[in-house]
Short mmCIF file of C-alpha atoms and ligand atoms in Angstrom, two decimals:
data_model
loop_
_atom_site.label_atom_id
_atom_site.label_comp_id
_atom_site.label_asym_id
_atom_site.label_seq_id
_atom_site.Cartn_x
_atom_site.Cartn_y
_atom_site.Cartn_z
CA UNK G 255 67.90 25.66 9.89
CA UNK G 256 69.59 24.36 6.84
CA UNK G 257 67.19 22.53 4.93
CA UNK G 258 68.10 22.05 0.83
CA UNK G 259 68.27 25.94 0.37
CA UNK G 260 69.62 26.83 -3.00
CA UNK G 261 72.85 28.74 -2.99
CA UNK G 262 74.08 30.18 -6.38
CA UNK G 263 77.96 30.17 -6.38
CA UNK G 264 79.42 32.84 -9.12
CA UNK G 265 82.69 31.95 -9.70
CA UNK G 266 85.07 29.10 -8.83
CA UNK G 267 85.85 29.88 -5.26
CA UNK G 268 88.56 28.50 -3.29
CA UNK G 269 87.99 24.80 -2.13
CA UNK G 270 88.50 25.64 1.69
CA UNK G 271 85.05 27.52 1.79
CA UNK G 272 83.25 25.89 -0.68
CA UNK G 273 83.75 21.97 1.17
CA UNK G 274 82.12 24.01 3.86
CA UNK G 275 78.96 24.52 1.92
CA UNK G 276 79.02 20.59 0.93
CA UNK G 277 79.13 19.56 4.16
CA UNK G 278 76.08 21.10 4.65
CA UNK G 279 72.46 19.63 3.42
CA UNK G 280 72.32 22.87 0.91
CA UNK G 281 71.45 22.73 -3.00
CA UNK G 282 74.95 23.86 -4.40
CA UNK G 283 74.99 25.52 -8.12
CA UNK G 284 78.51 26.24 -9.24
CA UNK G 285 78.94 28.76 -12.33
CA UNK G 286 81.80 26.52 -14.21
CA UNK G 287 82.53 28.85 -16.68
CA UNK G 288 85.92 31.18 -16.14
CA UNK G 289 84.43 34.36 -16.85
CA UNK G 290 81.55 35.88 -14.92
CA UNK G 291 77.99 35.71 -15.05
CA UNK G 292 76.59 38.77 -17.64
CA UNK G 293 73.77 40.76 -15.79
CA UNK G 294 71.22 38.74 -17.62
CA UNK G 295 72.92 35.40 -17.10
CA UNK G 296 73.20 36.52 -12.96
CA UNK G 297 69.48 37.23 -12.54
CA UNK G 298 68.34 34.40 -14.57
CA UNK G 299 70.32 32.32 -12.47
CA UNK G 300 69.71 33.75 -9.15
CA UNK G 301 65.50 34.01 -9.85
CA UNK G 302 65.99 30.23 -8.86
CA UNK G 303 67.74 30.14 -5.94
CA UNK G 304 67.67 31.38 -1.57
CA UNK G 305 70.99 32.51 -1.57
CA UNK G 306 73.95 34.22 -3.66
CA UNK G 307 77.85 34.08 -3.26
CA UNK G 308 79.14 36.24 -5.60
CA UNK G 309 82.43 39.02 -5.46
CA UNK G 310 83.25 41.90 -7.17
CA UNK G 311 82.28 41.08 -11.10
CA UNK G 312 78.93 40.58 -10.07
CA UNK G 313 76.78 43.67 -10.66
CA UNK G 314 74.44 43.81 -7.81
CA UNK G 315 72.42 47.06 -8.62
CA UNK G 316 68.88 47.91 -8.89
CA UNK G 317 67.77 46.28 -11.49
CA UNK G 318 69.18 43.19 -10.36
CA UNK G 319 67.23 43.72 -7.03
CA UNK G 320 64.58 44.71 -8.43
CA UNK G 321 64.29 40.74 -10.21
CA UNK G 322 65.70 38.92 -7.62
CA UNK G 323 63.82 40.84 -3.78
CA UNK G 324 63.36 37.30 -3.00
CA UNK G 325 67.24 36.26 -2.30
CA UNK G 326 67.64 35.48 1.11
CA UNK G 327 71.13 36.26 1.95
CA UNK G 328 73.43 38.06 -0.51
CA UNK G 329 77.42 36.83 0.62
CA UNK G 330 79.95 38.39 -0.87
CA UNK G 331 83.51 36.82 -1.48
CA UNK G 332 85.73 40.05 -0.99
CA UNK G 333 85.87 43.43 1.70
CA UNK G 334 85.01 45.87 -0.83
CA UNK G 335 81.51 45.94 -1.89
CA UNK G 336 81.06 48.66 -4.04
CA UNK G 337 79.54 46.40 -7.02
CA UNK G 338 76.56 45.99 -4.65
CA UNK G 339 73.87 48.45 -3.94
CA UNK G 340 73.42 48.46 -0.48
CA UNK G 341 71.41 50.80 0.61
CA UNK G 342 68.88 48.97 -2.08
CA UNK G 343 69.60 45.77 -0.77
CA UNK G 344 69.15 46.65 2.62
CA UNK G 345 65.63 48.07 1.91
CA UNK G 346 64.78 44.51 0.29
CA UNK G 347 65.66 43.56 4.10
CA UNK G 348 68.35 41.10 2.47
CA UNK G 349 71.78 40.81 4.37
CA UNK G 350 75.35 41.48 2.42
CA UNK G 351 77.91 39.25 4.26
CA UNK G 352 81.75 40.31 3.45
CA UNK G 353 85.12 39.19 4.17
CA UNK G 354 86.97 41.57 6.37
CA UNK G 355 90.60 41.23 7.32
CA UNK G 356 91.43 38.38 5.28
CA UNK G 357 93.33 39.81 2.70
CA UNK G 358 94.94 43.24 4.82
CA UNK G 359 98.53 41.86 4.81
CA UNK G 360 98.37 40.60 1.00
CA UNK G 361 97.00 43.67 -0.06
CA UNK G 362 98.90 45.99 2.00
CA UNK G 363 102.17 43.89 0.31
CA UNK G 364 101.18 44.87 -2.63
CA UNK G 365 100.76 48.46 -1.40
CA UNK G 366 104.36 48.38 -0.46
CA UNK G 367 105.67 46.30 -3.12
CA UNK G 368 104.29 48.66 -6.22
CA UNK G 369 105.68 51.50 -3.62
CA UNK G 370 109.43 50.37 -4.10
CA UNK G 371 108.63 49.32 -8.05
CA UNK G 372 107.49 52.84 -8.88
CA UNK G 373 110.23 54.39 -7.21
CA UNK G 374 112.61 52.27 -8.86
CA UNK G 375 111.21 52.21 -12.37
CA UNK G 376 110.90 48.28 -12.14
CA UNK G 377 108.44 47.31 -14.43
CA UNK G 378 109.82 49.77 -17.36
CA UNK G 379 113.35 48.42 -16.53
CA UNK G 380 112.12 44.96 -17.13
CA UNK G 381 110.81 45.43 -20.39
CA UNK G 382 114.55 47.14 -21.53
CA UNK G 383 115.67 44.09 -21.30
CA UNK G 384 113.08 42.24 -23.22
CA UNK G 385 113.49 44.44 -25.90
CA UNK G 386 117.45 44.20 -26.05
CA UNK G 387 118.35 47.92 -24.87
CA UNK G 388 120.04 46.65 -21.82
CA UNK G 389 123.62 47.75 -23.00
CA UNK G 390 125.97 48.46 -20.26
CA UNK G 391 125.50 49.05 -16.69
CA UNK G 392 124.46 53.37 -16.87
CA UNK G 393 126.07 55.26 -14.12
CA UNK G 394 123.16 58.12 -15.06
CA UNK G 395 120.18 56.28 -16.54
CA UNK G 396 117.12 55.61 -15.18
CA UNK G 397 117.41 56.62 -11.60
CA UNK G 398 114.85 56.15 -9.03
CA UNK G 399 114.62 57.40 -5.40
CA UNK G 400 115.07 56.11 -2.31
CA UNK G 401 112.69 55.94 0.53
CA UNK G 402 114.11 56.22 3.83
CA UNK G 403 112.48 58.64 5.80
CA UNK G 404 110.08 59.84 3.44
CA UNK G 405 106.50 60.96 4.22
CA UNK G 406 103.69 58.18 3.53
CA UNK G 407 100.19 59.63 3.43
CA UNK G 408 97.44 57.14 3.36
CA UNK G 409 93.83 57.92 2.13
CA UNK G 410 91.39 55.66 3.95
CA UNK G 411 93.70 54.09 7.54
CA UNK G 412 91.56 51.36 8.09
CA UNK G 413 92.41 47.86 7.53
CA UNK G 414 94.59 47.49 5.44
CA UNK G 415 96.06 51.05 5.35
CA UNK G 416 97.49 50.66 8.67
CA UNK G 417 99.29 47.61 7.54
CA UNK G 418 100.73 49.92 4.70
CA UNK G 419 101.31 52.29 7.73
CA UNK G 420 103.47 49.21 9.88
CA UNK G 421 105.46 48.23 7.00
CA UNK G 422 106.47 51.84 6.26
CA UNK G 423 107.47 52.40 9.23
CA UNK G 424 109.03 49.67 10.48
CA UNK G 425 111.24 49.48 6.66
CA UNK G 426 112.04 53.09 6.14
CA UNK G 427 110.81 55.18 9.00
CA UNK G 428 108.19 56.59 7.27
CA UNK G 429 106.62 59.80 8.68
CA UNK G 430 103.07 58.57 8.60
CA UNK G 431 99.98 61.38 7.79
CA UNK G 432 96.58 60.24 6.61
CA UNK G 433 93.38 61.08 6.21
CA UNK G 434 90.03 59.68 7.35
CA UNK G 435 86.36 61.02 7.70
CA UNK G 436 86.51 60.49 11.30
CA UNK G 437 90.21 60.26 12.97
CA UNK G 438 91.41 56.36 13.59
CA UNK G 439 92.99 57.24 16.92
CA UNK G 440 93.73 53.60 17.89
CA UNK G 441 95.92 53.56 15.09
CA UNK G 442 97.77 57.04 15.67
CA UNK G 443 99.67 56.70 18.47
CA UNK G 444 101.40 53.28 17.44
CA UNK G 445 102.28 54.45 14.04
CA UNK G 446 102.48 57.81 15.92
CA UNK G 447 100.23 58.79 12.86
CA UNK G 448 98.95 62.14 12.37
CA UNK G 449 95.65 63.06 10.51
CA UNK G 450 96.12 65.77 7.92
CA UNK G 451 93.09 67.59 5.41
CA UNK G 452 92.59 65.88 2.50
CA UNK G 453 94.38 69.25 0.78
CA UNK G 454 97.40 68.80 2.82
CA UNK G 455 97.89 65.19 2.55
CA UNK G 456 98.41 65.83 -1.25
CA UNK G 457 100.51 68.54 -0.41
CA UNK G 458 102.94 66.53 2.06
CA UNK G 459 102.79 63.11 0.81
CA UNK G 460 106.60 62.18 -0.84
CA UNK G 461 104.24 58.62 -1.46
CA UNK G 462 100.68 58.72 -1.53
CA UNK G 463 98.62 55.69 -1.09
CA UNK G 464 95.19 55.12 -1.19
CA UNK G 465 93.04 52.56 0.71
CA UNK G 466 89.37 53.75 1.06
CA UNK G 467 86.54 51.98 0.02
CA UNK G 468 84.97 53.42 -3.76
CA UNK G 469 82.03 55.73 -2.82
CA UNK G 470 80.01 58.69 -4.32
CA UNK G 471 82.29 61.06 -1.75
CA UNK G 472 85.64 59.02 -3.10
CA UNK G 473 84.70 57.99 -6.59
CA UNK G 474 87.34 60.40 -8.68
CA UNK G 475 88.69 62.36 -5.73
CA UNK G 476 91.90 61.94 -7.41
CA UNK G 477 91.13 64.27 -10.07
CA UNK G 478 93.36 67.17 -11.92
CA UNK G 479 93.05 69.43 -8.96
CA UNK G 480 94.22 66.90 -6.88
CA UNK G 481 97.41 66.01 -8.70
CA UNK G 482 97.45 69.69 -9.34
CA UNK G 483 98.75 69.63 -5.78
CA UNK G 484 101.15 66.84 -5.09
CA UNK G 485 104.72 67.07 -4.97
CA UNK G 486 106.44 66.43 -8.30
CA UNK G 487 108.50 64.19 -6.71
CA UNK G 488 105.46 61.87 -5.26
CA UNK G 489 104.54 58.66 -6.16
CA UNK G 490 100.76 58.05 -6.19
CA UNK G 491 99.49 54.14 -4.81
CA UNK G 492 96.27 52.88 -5.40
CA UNK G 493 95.24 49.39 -4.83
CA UNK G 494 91.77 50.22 -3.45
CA UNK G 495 89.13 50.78 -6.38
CA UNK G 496 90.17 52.07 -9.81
CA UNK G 497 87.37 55.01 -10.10
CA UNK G 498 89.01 56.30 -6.78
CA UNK G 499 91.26 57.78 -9.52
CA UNK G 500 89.94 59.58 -12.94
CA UNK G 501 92.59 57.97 -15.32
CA UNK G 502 92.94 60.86 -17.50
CA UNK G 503 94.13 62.90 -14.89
CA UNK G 504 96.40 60.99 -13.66
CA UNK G 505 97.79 60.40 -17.40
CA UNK G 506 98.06 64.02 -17.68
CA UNK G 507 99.61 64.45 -14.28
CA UNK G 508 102.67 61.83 -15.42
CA UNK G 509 102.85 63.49 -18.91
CA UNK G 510 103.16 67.11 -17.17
CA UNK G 511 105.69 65.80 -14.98
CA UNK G 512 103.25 66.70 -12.18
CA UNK G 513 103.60 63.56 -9.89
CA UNK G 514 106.88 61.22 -10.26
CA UNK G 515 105.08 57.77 -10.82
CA UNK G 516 102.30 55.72 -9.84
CA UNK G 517 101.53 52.37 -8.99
CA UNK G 518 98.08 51.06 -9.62
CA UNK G 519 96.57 47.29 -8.60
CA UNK G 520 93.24 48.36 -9.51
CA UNK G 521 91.81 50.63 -12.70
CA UNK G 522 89.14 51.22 -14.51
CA UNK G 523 87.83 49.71 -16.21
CA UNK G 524 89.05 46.30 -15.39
CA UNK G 525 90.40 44.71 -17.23
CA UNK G 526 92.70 47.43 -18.37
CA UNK G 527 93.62 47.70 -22.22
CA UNK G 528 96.69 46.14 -22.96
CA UNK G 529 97.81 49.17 -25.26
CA UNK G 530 96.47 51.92 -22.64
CA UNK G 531 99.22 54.26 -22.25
CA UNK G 532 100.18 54.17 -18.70
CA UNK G 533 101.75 50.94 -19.44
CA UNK G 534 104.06 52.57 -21.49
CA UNK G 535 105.34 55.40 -19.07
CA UNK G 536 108.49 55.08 -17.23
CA UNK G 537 107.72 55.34 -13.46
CA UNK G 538 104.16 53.72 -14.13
CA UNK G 539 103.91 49.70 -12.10
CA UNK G 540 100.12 48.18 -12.96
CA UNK G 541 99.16 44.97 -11.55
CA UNK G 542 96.10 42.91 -12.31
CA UNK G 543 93.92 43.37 -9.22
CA UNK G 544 95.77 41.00 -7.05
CA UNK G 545 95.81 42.52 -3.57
CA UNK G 546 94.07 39.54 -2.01
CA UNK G 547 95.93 37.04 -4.34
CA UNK G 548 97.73 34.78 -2.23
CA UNK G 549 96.68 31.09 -1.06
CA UNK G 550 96.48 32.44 2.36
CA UNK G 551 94.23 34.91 1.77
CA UNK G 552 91.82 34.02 -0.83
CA UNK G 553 91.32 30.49 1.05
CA UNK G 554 90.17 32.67 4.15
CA UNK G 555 87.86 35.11 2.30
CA UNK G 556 86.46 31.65 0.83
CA UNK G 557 86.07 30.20 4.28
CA UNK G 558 84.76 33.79 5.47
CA UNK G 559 81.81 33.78 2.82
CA UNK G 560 80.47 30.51 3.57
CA UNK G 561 80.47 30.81 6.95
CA UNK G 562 78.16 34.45 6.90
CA UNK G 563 75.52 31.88 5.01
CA UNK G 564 76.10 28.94 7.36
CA UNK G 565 75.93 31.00 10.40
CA UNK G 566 72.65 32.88 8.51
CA UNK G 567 70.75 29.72 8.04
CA UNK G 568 72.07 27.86 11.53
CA UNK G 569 71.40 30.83 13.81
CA UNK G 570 70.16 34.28 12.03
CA UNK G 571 72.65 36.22 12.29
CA UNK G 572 76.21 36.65 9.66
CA UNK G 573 79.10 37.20 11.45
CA UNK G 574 80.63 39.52 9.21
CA UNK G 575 77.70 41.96 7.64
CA UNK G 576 77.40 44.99 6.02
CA UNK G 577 74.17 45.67 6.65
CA UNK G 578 73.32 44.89 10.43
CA UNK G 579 70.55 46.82 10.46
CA UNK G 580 68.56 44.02 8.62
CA UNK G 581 68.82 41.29 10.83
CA UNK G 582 68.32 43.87 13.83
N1 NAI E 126 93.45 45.42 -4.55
C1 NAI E 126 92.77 44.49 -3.92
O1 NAI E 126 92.79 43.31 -4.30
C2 NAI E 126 91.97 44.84 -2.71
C3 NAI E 126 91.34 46.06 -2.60
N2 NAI E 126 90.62 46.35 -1.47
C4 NAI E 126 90.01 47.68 -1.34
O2 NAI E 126 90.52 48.29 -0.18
C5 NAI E 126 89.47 48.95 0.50
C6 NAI E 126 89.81 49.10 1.96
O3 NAI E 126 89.74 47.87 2.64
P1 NAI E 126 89.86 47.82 4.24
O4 NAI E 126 91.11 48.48 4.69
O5 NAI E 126 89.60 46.44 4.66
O6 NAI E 126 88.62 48.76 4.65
P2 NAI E 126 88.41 49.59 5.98
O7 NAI E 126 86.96 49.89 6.04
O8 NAI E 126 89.04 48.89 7.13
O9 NAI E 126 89.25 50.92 5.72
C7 NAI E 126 88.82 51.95 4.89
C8 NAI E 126 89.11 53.26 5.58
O10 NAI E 126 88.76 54.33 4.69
C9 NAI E 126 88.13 55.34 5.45
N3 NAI E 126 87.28 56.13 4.55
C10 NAI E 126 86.09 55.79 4.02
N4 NAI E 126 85.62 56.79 3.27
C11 NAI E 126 86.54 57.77 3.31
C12 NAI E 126 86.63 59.04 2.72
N5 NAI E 126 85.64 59.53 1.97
N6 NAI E 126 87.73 59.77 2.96
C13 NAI E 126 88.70 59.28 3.73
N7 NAI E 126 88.68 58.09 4.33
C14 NAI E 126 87.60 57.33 4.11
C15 NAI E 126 87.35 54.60 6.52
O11 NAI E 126 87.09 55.43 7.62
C16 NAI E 126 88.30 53.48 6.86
O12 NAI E 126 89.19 53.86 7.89
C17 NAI E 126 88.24 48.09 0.19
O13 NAI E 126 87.05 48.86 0.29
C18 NAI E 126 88.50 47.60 -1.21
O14 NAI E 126 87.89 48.47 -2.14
C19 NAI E 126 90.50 45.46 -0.46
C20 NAI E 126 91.09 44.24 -0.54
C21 NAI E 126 91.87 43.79 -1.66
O1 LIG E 127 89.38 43.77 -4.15
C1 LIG E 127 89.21 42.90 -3.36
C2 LIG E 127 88.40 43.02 -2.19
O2 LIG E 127 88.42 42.08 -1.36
O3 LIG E 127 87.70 44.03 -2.04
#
């Protein structure tokens, strides 16, 4: 039953989800401020209230547990969920909601779009121009590659990897590999999708892009002796978690002409350095963490997140959880 619980809302979240809450007899506290919450700001804040909804710049951990056991419902505005220690959480018996689905199409655009801007040098091309060396058009200069009928490996085919996988396809008839822990075989014969080793999906991959959640088992797996392995002519995509890749490697790989290019929506840290050098390299495309930025999607993660503590407090359960096993 909803009766004056005290949420504590992180960041400004998108109106859609958060006129939800109002309409609800809850005790709303909106951080105002456009940065996030420091660690000690967070559990100050949160000692005083039932409930947090919070997304990725909120450190979660144990310490923060440790201070705040008595939080009633953790929600989190985003899929990913590595800033949150489950397995810690879910000991304290308090449920993680997330937001599944609503932002597989924007990210996997993104996916696709940094695909074709690596391969075609577009973010280096655009600052030419800025900087007056667009001369004359350069039968020779700068080429890039095309993508018809390459070979798309994807790291992690869940979600939003098999709407990388669709949009491959269906654009350049992609030959689709991947590679999961367990095989998605739902999504193999559609894509007609074939799992592949981790060793030979960097070995076959002409574009390589990841899309697994960041975990112990994933956190660097992109390391030297991976990029040891790719094609030189590959182009490496990651817009899952920056640690999934160990950014001096991947440096190195691009200086030693190792991999072609790379196009990153996540890194770490975040924010990335505006003079770090992969900004500077040819076939390199960084975005901002935007995957799930589009009206669309960020509206429905909002909606998603205040729903899981709606539902929570209305009936017991959150539709979309993390942690079943708590409210089991
Ligand atoms: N750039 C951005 O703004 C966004 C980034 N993301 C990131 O994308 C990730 C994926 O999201 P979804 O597709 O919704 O998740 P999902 O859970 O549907 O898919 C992840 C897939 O990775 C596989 N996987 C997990 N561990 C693996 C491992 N060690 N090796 C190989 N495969 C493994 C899983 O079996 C699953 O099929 C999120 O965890 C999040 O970190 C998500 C949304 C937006
Ligand atoms: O990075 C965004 C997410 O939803 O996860």
């Amino acid at each position: 039953m909803i009766d004056g619980q005290k949420i504590l809302i992180t960041r400004k979240y998108p109106a859609a989800g958060m006129d939800l809450l109002k309409k609800e007899p809850f005790q709303l506290t909106f951080w105002e401020k456009d940065r996030p919450m420091t660690p000690a700001e967070l559990a100050a804040q949160a000692k005083n209230h039932d409930a947090l909804l919070c997304t990725l710049t909120d450190r979660i951990d144990q310490p923060f547990l440790a201070r705040c056991s008595h939080l009633e419902i953790i929600s989190q505005f985003a899929v990913g969920y590595d800033n949150i220690d489950i397995p810690e959480a879910t000991r304290k018996k308090i449920p993680v909601g997330f937001t599944p689905d609503a932002m597989s199409e924007a990210t996997a655009d993104i996916a696709f779009g940094l695909m074709i801007a690596a391969a075609r040098n577009f973010f280096f091309l655009h600052k030419t121009i800025l900087t007056g060396e667009w001369g004359y058009f350069n039968p020779t200069g700068h080429l890039g590659f095309e993508l018809k009928g390459k070979t798309l490996g994807i790291l992690g085919l869940g979600r939003i990897g098999v709407k990388m996988a669709e949009r491959c396809k269906s654009a350049y008839g992609m030959t689709i590999i991947y590679h999961n822990r367990n095989r998605n075989l739902s999504a193999e014969k559609p894509l007609d999708a074939r799992w592949v080793s981790f060793d030979q999906l960097l070995k076959q991959s002409d574009i390589l892009s990841v899309h697994c959640a960041l975990t112990p088992e994933t956190r660097h797996i992109f390391d030297a002796q991976a990029f040891k392995q790719m094609k030189p002519s590959a182009v490496f995509i990651n817009t899952a978690r920056g640690p999934i890749h160990h950014e001096p490697d991947l440096i190195q790989a691009l200086n030693q002409k190792q991999i072609w290019g790379a196009g990153l929506d996540v890194t770490d840290p975040e924010p990335m350095a505006p003079d770090n050098l992969l900004l500077s390299m040819e076939n390199v495309c960084v975005l901002p963490h935007i995957g799930s930025g589009t009206m669309e999607a960020r509206d429905q993660m909002s909606v998603l997140a205040a729903e899981n503590i709606i539902a929570f407090y209305k009936t017991g359960r959150v539709p979309h959880i993390v942690n079943p096993e708590v409210l089991a």
